[in-house]
Amino acid sequence: ENDRKDYEILAEFGIMSYSQSLCWKGRVVYEIEGNYRVDTENQRYGTVINAQTLVHSKPVLLPGIRKIVTIENKANYEDRKYNPEILYLFVHGFLSPKERNFLQHICGLVSEDTEFFHWGDMDLGGMRIFHFLKKELFPNLKPYKMDEASYMEAIREGKGIPFSEQKRKR
């Protein structure tokens, strides 16, 4: 069986997908091609790596990280302040294979008491993304600000959009 990824096969024909990138706030040490290390400790306002870096690197250390929070909404991600104990990951929706391949190494780098949370939209898509992340990457993932009280507070503040009856049933 061939273990090559679809994007690797497409790259052989010159078809590249440069649109994928991964954004985070927090300290991650990652290796590029197994020999060059990058430490993002001083990038207090966030780190962005492109599609090629995703393919050729992997995280190797998460010094001091005790909590990992995936965030679906860009504004909520941007609003997070650097915290040396928290890794904020902007997930924008369903992650690409390149992003998943990079992030799959994270669970093996943290201590057993590290907490995993997801802060996503409280709609069908947001719930699907939460379950996808829990199944594919972070088995101990818990929802953050995605409970009934948070939902009702958002409604009282006039946030959100009305659902059609068909969407409400789903």
GROMACS .gro file of C-alpha atoms in nm:
model
  170
    1GLU     CA    1   0.000   0.000   0.000
    2ASN     CA    2   0.123   0.347  -0.089
    3ASP     CA    3   0.159   0.579   0.211
    4ARG     CA    4   0.208   0.892   0.004
    5LYS     CA    5  -0.032   1.177   0.056
    6ASP     CA    6  -0.251   1.308  -0.228
    7TYR     CA    7  -0.071   1.643  -0.224
    8GLU     CA    8   0.264   1.463  -0.267
    9ILE     CA    9   0.139   1.282  -0.576
   10LEU     CA   10  -0.007   1.604  -0.720
   11ALA     CA   11   0.323   1.784  -0.656
   12GLU     CA   12   0.499   1.538  -0.888
   13PHE     CA   13   0.285   1.679  -1.169
   14GLY     CA   14   0.353   2.040  -1.068
   15ILE     CA   15   0.016   2.087  -0.902
   16MET     CA   16   0.075   2.267  -0.573
   17SER     CA   17  -0.172   2.387  -0.313
   18TYR     CA   18  -0.013   2.697  -0.163
   19SER     CA   19  -0.333   2.827  -0.008
   20GLN     CA   20  -0.295   2.618   0.306
   21SER     CA   21  -0.130   2.772   0.607
   22LEU     CA   22  -0.133   2.716   0.981
   23CYS     CA   23  -0.157   2.996   1.238
   24TRP     CA   24  -0.088   2.975   1.610
   25LYS     CA   25  -0.004   3.180   1.916
   26GLY     CA   26   0.220   3.012   2.168
   27ARG     CA   27   0.556   2.846   2.193
   28VAL     CA   28   0.619   2.567   1.946
   29VAL     CA   29   0.959   2.435   1.849
   30TYR     CA   30   0.944   2.270   1.508
   31GLU     CA   31   1.203   2.106   1.286
   32ILE     CA   32   1.235   2.169   0.916
   33GLU     CA   33   1.350   1.859   0.727
   34GLY     CA   34   1.476   1.706   1.050
   35ASN     CA   35   1.776   1.931   1.095
   36TYR     CA   36   1.681   2.297   1.137
   37ARG     CA   37   1.487   2.404   1.448
   38VAL     CA   38   1.261   2.707   1.478
   39ASP     CA   39   1.140   2.829   1.821
   40THR     CA   40   0.837   3.060   1.812
   41GLU     CA   41   0.869   3.181   2.172
   42ASN     CA   42   0.934   3.542   2.072
   43GLN     CA   43   0.655   3.560   1.814
   44ARG     CA   44   0.407   3.699   2.068
   45TYR     CA   45   0.155   3.805   1.804
   46GLY     CA   46   0.141   3.472   1.627
   47THR     CA   47   0.315   3.244   1.383
   48VAL     CA   48   0.203   3.155   1.032
   49ILE     CA   49   0.362   2.877   0.830
   50ASN     CA   50   0.281   2.808   0.465
   51ALA     CA   51   0.194   2.489   0.278
   52GLN     CA   52   0.554   2.401   0.194
   53THR     CA   53   0.668   2.444   0.554
   54LEU     CA   54   0.377   2.224   0.667
   55VAL     CA   55   0.501   1.947   0.437
   56HIS     CA   56   0.867   1.970   0.537
   57SER     CA   57   0.842   2.023   0.912
   58LYS     CA   58   0.696   1.887   1.232
   59PRO     CA   59   0.663   2.011   1.590
   60VAL     CA   60   0.920   1.858   1.826
   61LEU     CA   61   0.872   2.051   2.154
   62LEU     CA   62   0.596   2.246   2.326
   63PRO     CA   63   0.787   2.391   2.623
   64GLY     CA   64   0.559   2.501   2.906
   65ILE     CA   65   0.232   2.439   2.718
   66ARG     CA   66  -0.040   2.316   2.956
   67LYS     CA   67  -0.350   2.400   2.749
   68ILE     CA   68  -0.425   2.382   2.377
   69VAL     CA   69  -0.721   2.575   2.237
   70THR     CA   70  -0.835   2.535   1.877
   71ILE     CA   71  -1.034   2.835   1.755
   72GLU     CA   72  -1.258   2.837   1.448
   73ASN     CA   73  -1.329   3.211   1.430
   74LYS     CA   74  -1.046   3.438   1.310
   75ALA     CA   75  -1.158   3.739   1.519
   76ASN     CA   76  -1.164   3.529   1.836
   77TYR     CA   77  -0.819   3.389   1.753
   78GLU     CA   78  -0.674   3.735   1.686
   79ASP     CA   79  -0.816   3.860   2.017
   80ARG     CA   80  -0.621   3.603   2.222
   81LYS     CA   81  -0.317   3.739   2.404
   82TYR     CA   82   0.009   3.545   2.424
   83ASN     CA   83   0.022   3.317   2.727
   84PRO     CA   84   0.331   3.098   2.783
   85GLU     CA   85   0.110   2.810   2.902
   86ILE     CA   86  -0.147   2.814   2.619
   87LEU     CA   87  -0.116   2.721   2.253
   88TYR     CA   88  -0.392   2.884   2.047
   89LEU     CA   89  -0.444   2.719   1.707
   90PHE     CA   90  -0.654   2.892   1.441
   91VAL     CA   91  -0.835   2.607   1.265
   92HIS     CA   92  -1.063   2.807   1.027
   93GLY     CA   93  -1.282   2.498   0.969
   94PHE     CA   94  -1.190   2.149   0.855
   95LEU     CA   95  -0.814   2.118   0.846
   96SER     CA   96  -0.631   2.015   0.531
   97PRO     CA   97  -0.425   1.694   0.521
   98LYS     CA   98  -0.107   1.903   0.547
   99GLU     CA   99  -0.230   2.081   0.859
  100ARG     CA  100  -0.346   1.754   1.016
  101ASN     CA  101  -0.014   1.587   0.938
  102PHE     CA  102   0.174   1.867   1.117
  103LEU     CA  103  -0.063   1.878   1.415
  104GLN     CA  104  -0.083   1.501   1.469
  105HIS     CA  105   0.255   1.521   1.647
  106ILE     CA  106   0.123   1.752   1.920
  107CYS     CA  107  -0.045   1.492   2.142
  108GLY     CA  108   0.285   1.310   2.185
  109LEU     CA  109   0.463   1.625   2.298
  110VAL     CA  110   0.245   1.735   2.588
  111SER     CA  111   0.208   1.604   2.940
  112GLU     CA  112  -0.087   1.385   3.039
  113ASP     CA  113  -0.251   1.672   3.228
  114THR     CA  114  -0.255   1.907   2.926
  115GLU     CA  115  -0.609   2.023   2.851
  116PHE     CA  116  -0.752   2.044   2.499
  117PHE     CA  117  -1.040   2.279   2.412
  118HIS     CA  118  -1.221   2.387   2.096
  119TRP     CA  119  -1.396   2.722   2.059
  120GLY     CA  120  -1.612   2.712   1.750
  121ASP     CA  121  -1.933   2.842   1.604
  122MET     CA  122  -2.246   2.711   1.768
  123ASP     CA  123  -2.404   2.593   1.446
  124LEU     CA  124  -2.409   2.262   1.264
  125GLY     CA  125  -2.078   2.333   1.092
  126GLY     CA  126  -1.912   2.430   1.419
  127MET     CA  127  -2.030   2.111   1.588
  128ARG     CA  128  -1.910   1.902   1.294
  129ILE     CA  129  -1.568   2.069   1.310
  130PHE     CA  130  -1.547   1.999   1.685
  131HIS     CA  131  -1.625   1.628   1.632
  132PHE     CA  132  -1.380   1.610   1.339
  133LEU     CA  133  -1.095   1.754   1.550
  134LYS     CA  134  -1.179   1.523   1.840
  135LYS     CA  135  -1.183   1.215   1.614
  136GLU     CA  136  -0.885   1.300   1.393
  137LEU     CA  137  -0.641   1.486   1.619
  138PHE     CA  138  -0.723   1.551   1.981
  139PRO     CA  139  -0.918   1.268   2.152
  140ASN     CA  140  -0.944   1.460   2.481
  141LEU     CA  141  -1.089   1.772   2.315
  142LYS     CA  142  -1.362   1.951   2.512
  143PRO     CA  143  -1.589   2.233   2.395
  144TYR     CA  144  -1.509   2.586   2.516
  145LYS     CA  145  -1.781   2.852   2.528
  146MET     CA  146  -2.004   2.614   2.331
  147ASP     CA  147  -2.259   2.535   2.602
  148GLU     CA  148  -2.621   2.636   2.649
  149ALA     CA  149  -2.537   2.932   2.874
  150SER     CA  150  -2.289   3.074   2.620
  151TYR     CA  151  -2.542   3.021   2.340
  152MET     CA  152  -2.820   3.199   2.530
  153GLU     CA  153  -2.586   3.488   2.617
  154ALA     CA  154  -2.495   3.527   2.249
  155ILE     CA  155  -2.863   3.533   2.152
  156ARG     CA  156  -2.938   3.797   2.420
  157GLU     CA  157  -2.654   4.009   2.279
  158GLY     CA  158  -2.804   3.986   1.930
  159LYS     CA  159  -2.525   3.771   1.787
  160GLY     CA  160  -2.575   3.495   1.535
  161ILE     CA  161  -2.804   3.451   1.239
  162PRO     CA  162  -3.151   3.298   1.223
  163PHE     CA  163  -3.174   2.935   1.110
  164SER     CA  164  -3.419   2.815   0.850
  165GLU     CA  165  -3.656   2.546   0.976
  166GLN     CA  166  -3.468   2.283   0.772
  167LYS     CA  167  -3.132   2.378   0.929
  168ARG     CA  168  -3.287   2.392   1.275
  169LYS     CA  169  -3.408   2.030   1.238
  170ARG     CA  170  -3.063   1.913   1.129
   0.00000   0.00000   0.00000
